């Protein structure tokens, strides 16, 4: 067995270059991915060593760390160069994405070392989103594994078109050409439908350097390039020059009356002074008068350059809009189809609302349909009601306002988005836009002469959605029924939407899974909104267990129209009442997904009205709601009077 000592790093193969040389070279962004313990971090450490990116003090520290954390005995453990987190070193795995820069005489590189563990798939997707090439490592002893397939599929979905199949640890199978050939053939058969422009298999030993930067005498049967030779020469820029001009506006710079510039980074294509541009959302056209940078004006700006554009005309452009080539305008729509990689531990459910953010804009978004889930082994489309963490699926998304975008296949910069959970503000998923849904172009709001305000005035009331939420047996229906009787007696125009009653008709097709509960509330919220538009006071009595859906319902209404009413009854009291016998059945396992037993209830955090029911009569609870309505009506009347002054 060969042993690599620290002094073996002296006299490495590539000379460093000065800063002037670096600016003239092309940049390749790539990532390493694959399954656990396939040698990703070790390979990057080897590349850094062979390109003389390790200084003497780093080498000394690496020797010390290898003795403390290393997995290679007396030898230097290259993986420790990029496994910087203490948890990574203790466990011997990569957790976060680590980025490293290095250079050779022919090219500059930024490499992302991504985790192999399935639970960190989202980190792998982060690294892939900015990469032009992926090195998929495979342990020669293991062959193509499930995570190998998963990472390859995600790389394909995120627009990577060039793959290096690094068949690592070839020394541990005796440099067997047959093993190399079988793995290369297996992977090629799997990847045939993923749309890669090139798949280049290379047998390597990251630990000992075989075929990494120098050709190995141990693989005389291999005649292809070394890994570094391939990275230096692979052409990944061919398509970028053909993409149309896209310029997301990040900032409107107006230091004085004579200067109004739009700052941002050219996402694709190029632009020159005098070229015509179009404002994507409005369709207004103008020409570029100047291209301003800190170092002076430019004649032309290209992809990746940060510049400020001055236009000849005073067109309306704000942050979040996009300047584009008039001959190749992007799509502007509020509905589109997309592929989503799900990151969150909470499953993605159709009907749930998220914040969608692109490179240029953001909007409230709802996943209206999950068309299918993608099986990462067979690439088959499977029917599904939800997406679990690390799963991939095709969805339809509706937005509250139109955004500007391209299909991801045409432009990665303007065709990607993330979905953000409204409650936790965490990134829940990443998506790639497939195409706009043209039905959005054919559906328009119909202008109506009778307005919601005139309907409310005819009924002499301020409409409202009074949303009662609480556990089964908390007393929601009792409170709702008594409240409607009192409002009706006072001459108010009302209607009750009760959870059980609605399931006999509108929602009779829905069960009680988490996905069905989300859709249940979405439908009811839309109906309640129509009733409020009609001028009614609608009382909604639903368990509605999830905060996200209650917040979604709230956003449908104008200020002052929606009141979240928490009918707060402890589950012990609800179980004691159990007038329908549901808790007894749920505790016996006869009812699944029962709120409070085997399905969660997320209590409101800041309800307009908090009704603590224990020890109180229903009449007292209703009076509390009536007092809230009186205060609201008085405040509304004062506002109307003030507006008329």
PDB file of N, CA and C in Angstrom, residues 356-408:
ATOM      1  N   UNK A 356     -43.057  33.125  -3.381  1.00  0.00           N
ATOM      2  CA  UNK A 356     -42.196  32.724  -4.492  1.00  0.00           C
ATOM      3  C   UNK A 356     -41.255  33.875  -4.809  1.00  0.00           C
ATOM      4  N   UNK A 357     -39.970  33.558  -4.895  1.00  0.00           N
ATOM      5  CA  UNK A 357     -38.965  34.595  -5.156  1.00  0.00           C
ATOM      6  C   UNK A 357     -38.092  34.166  -6.335  1.00  0.00           C
ATOM      7  N   UNK A 358     -37.957  35.064  -7.305  1.00  0.00           N
ATOM      8  CA  UNK A 358     -37.065  34.850  -8.441  1.00  0.00           C
ATOM      9  C   UNK A 358     -35.887  35.809  -8.336  1.00  0.00           C
ATOM     10  N   UNK A 359     -35.040  35.802  -9.358  1.00  0.00           N
ATOM     11  CA  UNK A 359     -33.909  36.725  -9.363  1.00  0.00           C
ATOM     12  C   UNK A 359     -34.373  38.169  -9.497  1.00  0.00           C
ATOM     13  N   UNK A 360     -35.582  38.370  -9.966  1.00  0.00           N
ATOM     14  CA  UNK A 360     -36.061  39.722 -10.237  1.00  0.00           C
ATOM     15  C   UNK A 360     -37.232  40.153  -9.373  1.00  0.00           C
ATOM     16  N   UNK A 361     -37.988  39.230  -8.825  1.00  0.00           N
ATOM     17  CA  UNK A 361     -39.282  39.606  -8.268  1.00  0.00           C
ATOM     18  C   UNK A 361     -39.699  38.613  -7.188  1.00  0.00           C
ATOM     19  N   UNK A 362     -40.798  38.930  -6.512  1.00  0.00           N
ATOM     20  CA  UNK A 362     -41.407  37.966  -5.608  1.00  0.00           C
ATOM     21  C   UNK A 362     -42.909  38.214  -5.568  1.00  0.00           C
ATOM     22  N   UNK A 363     -43.660  37.154  -5.237  1.00  0.00           N
ATOM     23  CA  UNK A 363     -45.113  37.240  -5.190  1.00  0.00           C
ATOM     24  C   UNK A 363     -45.635  36.123  -4.310  1.00  0.00           C
ATOM     25  N   UNK A 364     -46.841  36.306  -3.801  1.00  0.00           N
ATOM     26  CA  UNK A 364     -47.511  35.237  -3.082  1.00  0.00           C
ATOM     27  C   UNK A 364     -47.921  34.162  -4.081  1.00  0.00           C
ATOM     28  N   UNK A 365     -47.662  32.896  -3.741  1.00  0.00           N
ATOM     29  CA  UNK A 365     -47.871  31.801  -4.692  1.00  0.00           C
ATOM     30  C   UNK A 365     -48.589  30.642  -4.028  1.00  0.00           C
ATOM     31  N   UNK A 366     -49.383  29.947  -4.820  1.00  0.00           N
ATOM     32  CA  UNK A 366     -50.073  28.747  -4.364  1.00  0.00           C
ATOM     33  C   UNK A 366     -49.804  27.618  -5.339  1.00  0.00           C
ATOM     34  N   UNK A 367     -49.422  26.466  -4.818  1.00  0.00           N
ATOM     35  CA  UNK A 367     -49.284  25.278  -5.651  1.00  0.00           C
ATOM     36  C   UNK A 367     -50.700  24.752  -5.908  1.00  0.00           C
ATOM     37  N   UNK A 368     -51.177  24.946  -7.128  1.00  0.00           N
ATOM     38  CA  UNK A 368     -52.561  24.577  -7.425  1.00  0.00           C
ATOM     39  C   UNK A 368     -52.723  23.104  -7.779  1.00  0.00           C
ATOM     40  N   UNK A 369     -51.640  22.480  -8.254  1.00  0.00           N
ATOM     41  CA  UNK A 369     -51.744  21.068  -8.638  1.00  0.00           C
ATOM     42  C   UNK A 369     -50.372  20.421  -8.607  1.00  0.00           C
ATOM     43  N   UNK A 370     -50.314  19.208  -8.071  1.00  0.00           N
ATOM     44  CA  UNK A 370     -49.125  18.361  -8.182  1.00  0.00           C
ATOM     45  C   UNK A 370     -49.414  17.331  -9.259  1.00  0.00           C
ATOM     46  N   UNK A 371     -48.794  17.510 -10.422  1.00  0.00           N
ATOM     47  CA  UNK A 371     -49.098  16.632 -11.557  1.00  0.00           C
ATOM     48  C   UNK A 371     -48.542  15.233 -11.341  1.00  0.00           C
ATOM     49  N   UNK A 372     -47.302  15.146 -10.874  1.00  0.00           N
ATOM     50  CA  UNK A 372     -46.711  13.840 -10.608  1.00  0.00           C
ATOM     51  C   UNK A 372     -45.429  14.005  -9.810  1.00  0.00           C
ATOM     52  N   UNK A 373     -44.994  12.909  -9.224  1.00  0.00           N
ATOM     53  CA  UNK A 373     -43.706  12.829  -8.542  1.00  0.00           C
ATOM     54  C   UNK A 373     -42.762  12.035  -9.430  1.00  0.00           C
ATOM     55  N   UNK A 374     -41.485  12.419  -9.434  1.00  0.00           N
ATOM     56  CA  UNK A 374     -40.488  11.752 -10.272  1.00  0.00           C
ATOM     57  C   UNK A 374     -39.756  10.699  -9.455  1.00  0.00           C
ATOM     58  N   UNK A 375     -39.810   9.453  -9.899  1.00  0.00           N
ATOM     59  CA  UNK A 375     -39.073   8.382  -9.251  1.00  0.00           C
ATOM     60  C   UNK A 375     -37.603   8.496  -9.636  1.00  0.00           C
ATOM     61  N   UNK A 376     -36.714   8.631  -8.629  1.00  0.00           N
ATOM     62  CA  UNK A 376     -35.315   8.897  -8.923  1.00  0.00           C
ATOM     63  C   UNK A 376     -34.565   7.662  -9.390  1.00  0.00           C
ATOM     64  N   UNK A 377     -35.166   6.503  -9.303  1.00  0.00           N
ATOM     65  CA  UNK A 377     -34.510   5.292  -9.796  1.00  0.00           C
ATOM     66  C   UNK A 377     -34.902   4.979 -11.227  1.00  0.00           C
ATOM     67  N   UNK A 378     -36.210   5.047 -11.502  1.00  0.00           N
ATOM     68  CA  UNK A 378     -36.698   4.649 -12.826  1.00  0.00           C
ATOM     69  C   UNK A 378     -37.002   5.823 -13.739  1.00  0.00           C
ATOM     70  N   UNK A 379     -37.021   7.052 -13.183  1.00  0.00           N
ATOM     71  CA  UNK A 379     -37.423   8.263 -13.906  1.00  0.00           C
ATOM     72  C   UNK A 379     -38.895   8.227 -14.311  1.00  0.00           C
ATOM     73  N   UNK A 380     -39.668   7.332 -13.725  1.00  0.00           N
ATOM     74  CA  UNK A 380     -41.093   7.253 -14.028  1.00  0.00           C
ATOM     75  C   UNK A 380     -41.857   8.360 -13.304  1.00  0.00           C
ATOM     76  N   UNK A 381     -42.978   8.763 -13.911  1.00  0.00           N
ATOM     77  CA  UNK A 381     -43.867   9.731 -13.285  1.00  0.00           C
ATOM     78  C   UNK A 381     -44.891   8.979 -12.445  1.00  0.00           C
ATOM     79  N   UNK A 382     -44.936   9.301 -11.149  1.00  0.00           N
ATOM     80  CA  UNK A 382     -45.828   8.603 -10.234  1.00  0.00           C
ATOM     81  C   UNK A 382     -46.901   9.556  -9.718  1.00  0.00           C
ATOM     82  N   UNK A 383     -48.146   9.111  -9.609  1.00  0.00           N
ATOM     83  CA  UNK A 383     -49.181   9.956  -9.012  1.00  0.00           C
ATOM     84  C   UNK A 383     -48.859  10.224  -7.547  1.00  0.00           C
ATOM     85  N   UNK A 384     -49.173  11.426  -7.072  1.00  0.00           N
ATOM     86  CA  UNK A 384     -48.861  11.781  -5.689  1.00  0.00           C
ATOM     87  C   UNK A 384     -49.789  12.894  -5.233  1.00  0.00           C
ATOM     88  N   UNK A 385     -50.022  12.950  -3.919  1.00  0.00           N
ATOM     89  CA  UNK A 385     -50.821  14.017  -3.321  1.00  0.00           C
ATOM     90  C   UNK A 385     -49.952  15.060  -2.633  1.00  0.00           C
ATOM     91  N   UNK A 386     -48.677  14.727  -2.403  1.00  0.00           N
ATOM     92  CA  UNK A 386     -47.768  15.645  -1.729  1.00  0.00           C
ATOM     93  C   UNK A 386     -46.337  15.291  -2.113  1.00  0.00           C
ATOM     94  N   UNK A 387     -45.400  16.198  -1.799  1.00  0.00           N
ATOM     95  CA  UNK A 387     -43.974  15.939  -1.988  1.00  0.00           C
ATOM     96  C   UNK A 387     -43.286  15.982  -0.636  1.00  0.00           C
ATOM     97  N   UNK A 388     -42.589  14.908  -0.281  1.00  0.00           N
ATOM     98  CA  UNK A 388     -41.822  14.869   0.961  1.00  0.00           C
ATOM     99  C   UNK A 388     -40.443  15.486   0.721  1.00  0.00           C
ATOM    100  N   UNK A 389     -39.700  15.677   1.804  1.00  0.00           N
ATOM    101  CA  UNK A 389     -38.369  16.275   1.706  1.00  0.00           C
ATOM    102  C   UNK A 389     -37.484  15.481   0.743  1.00  0.00           C
ATOM    103  N   UNK A 390     -36.785  16.198  -0.143  1.00  0.00           N
ATOM    104  CA  UNK A 390     -35.852  15.662  -1.134  1.00  0.00           C
ATOM    105  C   UNK A 390     -36.541  15.023  -2.334  1.00  0.00           C
ATOM    106  N   UNK A 391     -37.867  15.053  -2.383  1.00  0.00           N
ATOM    107  CA  UNK A 391     -38.558  14.519  -3.551  1.00  0.00           C
ATOM    108  C   UNK A 391     -38.676  15.580  -4.641  1.00  0.00           C
ATOM    109  N   UNK A 392     -38.866  15.093  -5.861  1.00  0.00           N
ATOM    110  CA  UNK A 392     -38.939  15.953  -7.039  1.00  0.00           C
ATOM    111  C   UNK A 392     -40.282  15.733  -7.717  1.00  0.00           C
ATOM    112  N   UNK A 393     -40.933  16.805  -8.127  1.00  0.00           N
ATOM    113  CA  UNK A 393     -42.224  16.663  -8.787  1.00  0.00           C
ATOM    114  C   UNK A 393     -42.501  17.813  -9.730  1.00  0.00           C
ATOM    115  N   UNK A 394     -43.506  17.620 -10.577  1.00  0.00           N
ATOM    116  CA  UNK A 394     -43.952  18.674 -11.490  1.00  0.00           C
ATOM    117  C   UNK A 394     -45.247  19.261 -10.958  1.00  0.00           C
ATOM    118  N   UNK A 395     -45.313  20.583 -10.888  1.00  0.00           N
ATOM    119  CA  UNK A 395     -46.441  21.262 -10.271  1.00  0.00           C
ATOM    120  C   UNK A 395     -46.956  22.372 -11.182  1.00  0.00           C
ATOM    121  N   UNK A 396     -48.143  22.867 -10.837  1.00  0.00           N
ATOM    122  CA  UNK A 396     -48.676  24.095 -11.415  1.00  0.00           C
ATOM    123  C   UNK A 396     -48.772  25.116 -10.292  1.00  0.00           C
ATOM    124  N   UNK A 397     -48.369  26.335 -10.589  1.00  0.00           N
ATOM    125  CA  UNK A 397     -48.307  27.384  -9.578  1.00  0.00           C
ATOM    126  C   UNK A 397     -49.090  28.599 -10.053  1.00  0.00           C
ATOM    127  N   UNK A 398     -49.891  29.173  -9.155  1.00  0.00           N
ATOM    128  CA  UNK A 398     -50.627  30.401  -9.432  1.00  0.00           C
ATOM    129  C   UNK A 398     -50.108  31.497  -8.507  1.00  0.00           C
ATOM    130  N   UNK A 399     -49.952  32.700  -9.050  1.00  0.00           N
ATOM    131  CA  UNK A 399     -49.424  33.832  -8.304  1.00  0.00           C
ATOM    132  C   UNK A 399     -50.504  34.892  -8.122  1.00  0.00           C
ATOM    133  N   UNK A 400     -50.336  35.716  -7.095  1.00  0.00           N
ATOM    134  CA  UNK A 400     -51.286  36.805  -6.894  1.00  0.00           C
ATOM    135  C   UNK A 400     -51.052  37.955  -7.855  1.00  0.00           C
ATOM    136  N   UNK A 401     -49.875  38.012  -8.440  1.00  0.00           N
ATOM    137  CA  UNK A 401     -49.560  39.072  -9.407  1.00  0.00           C
ATOM    138  C   UNK A 401     -48.620  38.502 -10.458  1.00  0.00           C
ATOM    139  N   UNK A 402     -48.688  38.973 -11.697  1.00  0.00           N
ATOM    140  CA  UNK A 402     -47.805  38.454 -12.745  1.00  0.00           C
ATOM    141  C   UNK A 402     -46.337  38.764 -12.452  1.00  0.00           C
ATOM    142  N   UNK A 403     -45.460  37.857 -12.856  1.00  0.00           N
ATOM    143  CA  UNK A 403     -44.021  38.077 -12.781  1.00  0.00           C
ATOM    144  C   UNK A 403     -43.414  37.845 -14.165  1.00  0.00           C
ATOM    145  N   UNK A 404     -42.158  38.238 -14.295  1.00  0.00           N
ATOM    146  CA  UNK A 404     -41.430  38.087 -15.552  1.00  0.00           C
ATOM    147  C   UNK A 404     -40.485  36.899 -15.444  1.00  0.00           C
ATOM    148  N   UNK A 405     -40.463  36.052 -16.471  1.00  0.00           N
ATOM    149  CA  UNK A 405     -39.607  34.865 -16.399  1.00  0.00           C
ATOM    150  C   UNK A 405     -39.368  34.296 -17.794  1.00  0.00           C
ATOM    151  N   UNK A 406     -38.386  33.415 -17.892  1.00  0.00           N
ATOM    152  CA  UNK A 406     -38.150  32.560 -19.052  1.00  0.00           C
ATOM    153  C   UNK A 406     -38.290  31.116 -18.588  1.00  0.00           C
ATOM    154  N   UNK A 407     -38.404  30.208 -19.531  1.00  0.00           N
ATOM    155  CA  UNK A 407     -38.312  28.801 -19.148  1.00  0.00           C
ATOM    156  C   UNK A 407     -36.882  28.531 -18.696  1.00  0.00           C
ATOM    157  N   UNK A 408     -36.731  27.639 -17.737  1.00  0.00           N
ATOM    158  CA  UNK A 408     -35.413  27.361 -17.180  1.00  0.00           C
ATOM    159  C   UNK A 408     -34.474  26.788 -18.236  1.00  0.00           C
TER     160      UNK A 408
END
